[in-house]
Short mmCIF file of C-alpha atoms in Angstrom, two decimals:
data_model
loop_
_atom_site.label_atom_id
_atom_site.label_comp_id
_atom_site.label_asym_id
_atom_site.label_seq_id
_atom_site.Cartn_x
_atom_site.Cartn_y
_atom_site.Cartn_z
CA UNK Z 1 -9.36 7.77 4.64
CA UNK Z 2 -8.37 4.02 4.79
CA UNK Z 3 -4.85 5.36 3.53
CA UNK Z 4 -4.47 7.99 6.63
CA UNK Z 5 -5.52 5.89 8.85
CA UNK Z 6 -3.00 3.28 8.05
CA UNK Z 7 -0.42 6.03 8.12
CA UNK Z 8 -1.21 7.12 11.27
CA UNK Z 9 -1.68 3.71 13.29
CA UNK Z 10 1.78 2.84 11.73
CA UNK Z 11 3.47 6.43 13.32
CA UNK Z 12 1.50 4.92 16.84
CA UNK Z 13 3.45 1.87 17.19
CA UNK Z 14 6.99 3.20 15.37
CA UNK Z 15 8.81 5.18 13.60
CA UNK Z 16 9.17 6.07 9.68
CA UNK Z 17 12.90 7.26 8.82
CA UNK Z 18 13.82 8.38 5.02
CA UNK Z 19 16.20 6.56 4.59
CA UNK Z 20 14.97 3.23 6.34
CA UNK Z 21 11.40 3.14 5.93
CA UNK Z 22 9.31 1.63 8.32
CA UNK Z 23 8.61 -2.14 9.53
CA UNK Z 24 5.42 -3.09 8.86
CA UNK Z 25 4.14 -0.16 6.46
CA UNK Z 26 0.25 -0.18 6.37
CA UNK Z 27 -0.87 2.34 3.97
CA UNK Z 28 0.54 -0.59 1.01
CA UNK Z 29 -1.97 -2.86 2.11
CA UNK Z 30 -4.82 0.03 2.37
CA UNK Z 31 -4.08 0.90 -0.89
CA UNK Z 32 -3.86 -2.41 -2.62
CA UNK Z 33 -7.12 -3.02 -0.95
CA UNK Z 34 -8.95 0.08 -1.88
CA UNK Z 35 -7.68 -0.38 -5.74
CA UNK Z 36 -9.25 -4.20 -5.22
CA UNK Z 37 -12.37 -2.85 -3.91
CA UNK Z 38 -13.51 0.29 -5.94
CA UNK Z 39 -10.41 0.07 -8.84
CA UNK Z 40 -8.73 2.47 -10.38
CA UNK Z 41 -11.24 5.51 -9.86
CA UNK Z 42 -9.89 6.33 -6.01
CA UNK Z 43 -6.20 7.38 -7.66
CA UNK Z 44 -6.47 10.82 -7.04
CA UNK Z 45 -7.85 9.73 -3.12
CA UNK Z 46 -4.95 7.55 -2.57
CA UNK Z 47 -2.53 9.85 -3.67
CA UNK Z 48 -4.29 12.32 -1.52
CA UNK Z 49 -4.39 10.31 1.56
CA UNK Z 50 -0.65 9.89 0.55
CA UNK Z 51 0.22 13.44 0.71
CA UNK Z 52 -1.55 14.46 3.53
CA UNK Z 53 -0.42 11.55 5.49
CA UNK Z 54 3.41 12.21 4.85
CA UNK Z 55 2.82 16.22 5.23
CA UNK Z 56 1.04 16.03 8.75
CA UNK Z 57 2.15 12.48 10.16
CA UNK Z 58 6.17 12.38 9.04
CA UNK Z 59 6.88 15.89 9.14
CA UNK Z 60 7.31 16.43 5.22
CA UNK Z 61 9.85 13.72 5.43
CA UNK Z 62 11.62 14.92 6.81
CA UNK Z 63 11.45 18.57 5.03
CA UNK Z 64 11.77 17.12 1.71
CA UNK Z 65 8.32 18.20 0.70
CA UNK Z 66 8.76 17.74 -3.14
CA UNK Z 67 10.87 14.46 -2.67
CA UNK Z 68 8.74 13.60 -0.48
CA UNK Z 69 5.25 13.96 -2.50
CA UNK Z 70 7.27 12.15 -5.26
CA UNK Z 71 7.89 9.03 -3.61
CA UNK Z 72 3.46 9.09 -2.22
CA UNK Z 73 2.97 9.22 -5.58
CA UNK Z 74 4.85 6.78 -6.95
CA UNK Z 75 3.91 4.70 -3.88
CA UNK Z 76 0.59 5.51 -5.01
CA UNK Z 77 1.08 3.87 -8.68
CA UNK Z 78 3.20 0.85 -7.55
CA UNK Z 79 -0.34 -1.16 -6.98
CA UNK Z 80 -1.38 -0.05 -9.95
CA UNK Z 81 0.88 -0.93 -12.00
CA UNK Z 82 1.76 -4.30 -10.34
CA UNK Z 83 -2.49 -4.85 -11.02
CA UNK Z 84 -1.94 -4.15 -14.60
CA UNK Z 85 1.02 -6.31 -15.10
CA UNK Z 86 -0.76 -8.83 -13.52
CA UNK Z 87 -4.16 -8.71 -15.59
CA UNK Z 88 -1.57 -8.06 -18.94
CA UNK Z 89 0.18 -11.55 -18.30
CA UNK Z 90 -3.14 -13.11 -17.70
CA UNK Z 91 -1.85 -14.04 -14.12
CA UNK Z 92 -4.79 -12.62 -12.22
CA UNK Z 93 -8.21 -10.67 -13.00
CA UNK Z 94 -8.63 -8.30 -9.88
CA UNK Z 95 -12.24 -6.72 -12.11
CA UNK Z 96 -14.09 -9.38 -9.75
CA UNK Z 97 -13.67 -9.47 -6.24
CA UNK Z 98 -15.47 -12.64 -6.07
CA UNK Z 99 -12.70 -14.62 -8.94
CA UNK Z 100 -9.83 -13.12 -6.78
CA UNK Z 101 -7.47 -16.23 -5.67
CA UNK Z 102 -6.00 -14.99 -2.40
CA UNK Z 103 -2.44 -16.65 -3.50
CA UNK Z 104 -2.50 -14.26 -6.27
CA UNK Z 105 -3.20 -11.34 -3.71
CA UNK Z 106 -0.27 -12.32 -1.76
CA UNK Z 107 1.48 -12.05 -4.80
CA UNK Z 108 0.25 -8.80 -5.81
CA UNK Z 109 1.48 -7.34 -2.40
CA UNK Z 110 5.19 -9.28 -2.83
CA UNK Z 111 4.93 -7.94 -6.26
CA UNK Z 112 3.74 -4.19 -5.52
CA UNK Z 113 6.25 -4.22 -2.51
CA UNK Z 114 9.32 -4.63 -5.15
CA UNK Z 115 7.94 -2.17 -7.67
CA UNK Z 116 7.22 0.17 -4.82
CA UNK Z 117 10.70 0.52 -3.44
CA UNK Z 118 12.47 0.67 -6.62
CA UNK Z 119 10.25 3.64 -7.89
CA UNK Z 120 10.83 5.29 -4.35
CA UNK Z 121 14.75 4.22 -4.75
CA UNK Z 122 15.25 5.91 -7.76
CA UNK Z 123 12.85 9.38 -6.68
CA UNK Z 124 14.87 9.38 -3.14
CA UNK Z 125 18.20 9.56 -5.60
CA UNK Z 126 17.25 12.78 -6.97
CA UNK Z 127 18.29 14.03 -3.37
CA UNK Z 128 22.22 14.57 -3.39
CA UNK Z 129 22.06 15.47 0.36
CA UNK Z 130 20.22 12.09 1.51
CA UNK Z 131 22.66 9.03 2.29
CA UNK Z 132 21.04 6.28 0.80
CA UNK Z 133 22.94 2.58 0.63
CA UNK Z 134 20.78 0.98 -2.58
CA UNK Z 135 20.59 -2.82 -0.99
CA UNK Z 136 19.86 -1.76 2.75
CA UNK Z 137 16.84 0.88 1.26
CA UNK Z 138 15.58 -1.22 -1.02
CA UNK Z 139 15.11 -4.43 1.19
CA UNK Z 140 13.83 -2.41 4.40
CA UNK Z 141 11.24 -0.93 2.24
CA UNK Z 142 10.39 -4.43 0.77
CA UNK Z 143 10.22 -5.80 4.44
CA UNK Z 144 8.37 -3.18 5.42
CA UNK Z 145 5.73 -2.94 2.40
CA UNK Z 146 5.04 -7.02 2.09
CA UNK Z 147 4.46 -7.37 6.26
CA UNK Z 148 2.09 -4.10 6.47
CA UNK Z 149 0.39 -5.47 3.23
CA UNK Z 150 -0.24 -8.81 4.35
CA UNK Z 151 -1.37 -7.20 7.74
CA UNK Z 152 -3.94 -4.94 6.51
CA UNK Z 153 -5.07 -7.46 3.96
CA UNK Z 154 -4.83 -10.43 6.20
CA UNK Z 155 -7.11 -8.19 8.67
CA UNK Z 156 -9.42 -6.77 6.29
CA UNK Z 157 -10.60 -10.42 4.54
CA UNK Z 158 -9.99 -12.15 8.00
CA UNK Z 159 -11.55 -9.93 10.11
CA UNK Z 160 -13.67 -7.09 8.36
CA UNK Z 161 -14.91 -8.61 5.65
CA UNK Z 162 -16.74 -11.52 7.66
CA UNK Z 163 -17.99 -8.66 10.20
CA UNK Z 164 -19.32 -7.08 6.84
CA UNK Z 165 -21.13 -10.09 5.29
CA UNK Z 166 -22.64 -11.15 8.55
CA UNK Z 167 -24.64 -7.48 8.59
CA UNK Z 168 -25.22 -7.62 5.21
CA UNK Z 169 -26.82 -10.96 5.28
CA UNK Z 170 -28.99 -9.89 8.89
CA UNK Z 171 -30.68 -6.74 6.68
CA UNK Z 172 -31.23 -8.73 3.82
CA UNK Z 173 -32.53 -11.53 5.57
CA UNK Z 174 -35.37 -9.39 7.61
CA UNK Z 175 -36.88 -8.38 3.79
#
């Protein structure tokens, strides 16, 4: 839901073109943040969410339905992958919320960003009758992906999650 959502408050304040992307593209951050939360069990949600949300909000991209689901799923792994990388090399350990450095989060959303646009690069390619130039696509989706992830994550541990604790620590208190 966190996914759709995301989608749809970024189609509110602009656009999403094929070939361009969007500027700040929130559904990165909802998904990084919903494989940090609940891990790697929500896949088939995300990719879901992914789906629906480029089906109903950006008209099938533009009526390149199988392109199109594609590039939500391999917008779907990019997190994933960048998380496993990540715990591989020993950089980070995103199993406990509570170890999490935010530095390395920030990196993980720079890091997701890149693998992100290059998997959607090379998926968008397989369409002869889309005009894609390979810098401008790839660096408008990077743009795009690293300010909606640091948006969504900047709003969800800056805003949410304090909102959350405070309740949490009211109906705990009261037993």
């Amino acid at each position: 839901m966190s996914v759709f959502s995301m989608a749809y408050i970024m189609i509110l304040f602009g656009s999403f073109e094929l070939e361009m992307g969007s500027y700040i593209y929130l559904p990165l951050g909802a998904k990084i943040l919903m494989y940090l939360i609940f891990g790697y069990r929500v896949f088939p949600g995300v990719i879901a969410a992914c789906v629906v949300s480029g089906i109903v909000l950006m008209n099938s991209w533009g009526d390149n339905l199988l392109i199109g689901t594609l590039s939500a799923c391999a917008g779907a792994v990019a997190p994933i992958l960048a998380m496993s990388f990540m715990n591989l090399t020993h950089v980070s350990d995103f199993s406990n919320l509570s170890k999490i450095d935010f530095r390395h989060v920030l990196f993980l959303v720079v890091f997701t960003s890149v693998i992100s646009a290059l998997l959607k690069f090379f998926v968008y390619m397989q369409d002869v009758t889309l005009n894609i130039n390979a810098v401008t696509f790839i660096t408008h989706y990077i743009r795009g992906d690293v300010i909606g992830g640091l948006v969504v994550i900047y709003l969800a541990l800056g805003f949410v999650a304090p909102i959350i604790e405070r309740s949490y620590t009211k109906k705990t208190a009261h037993f």
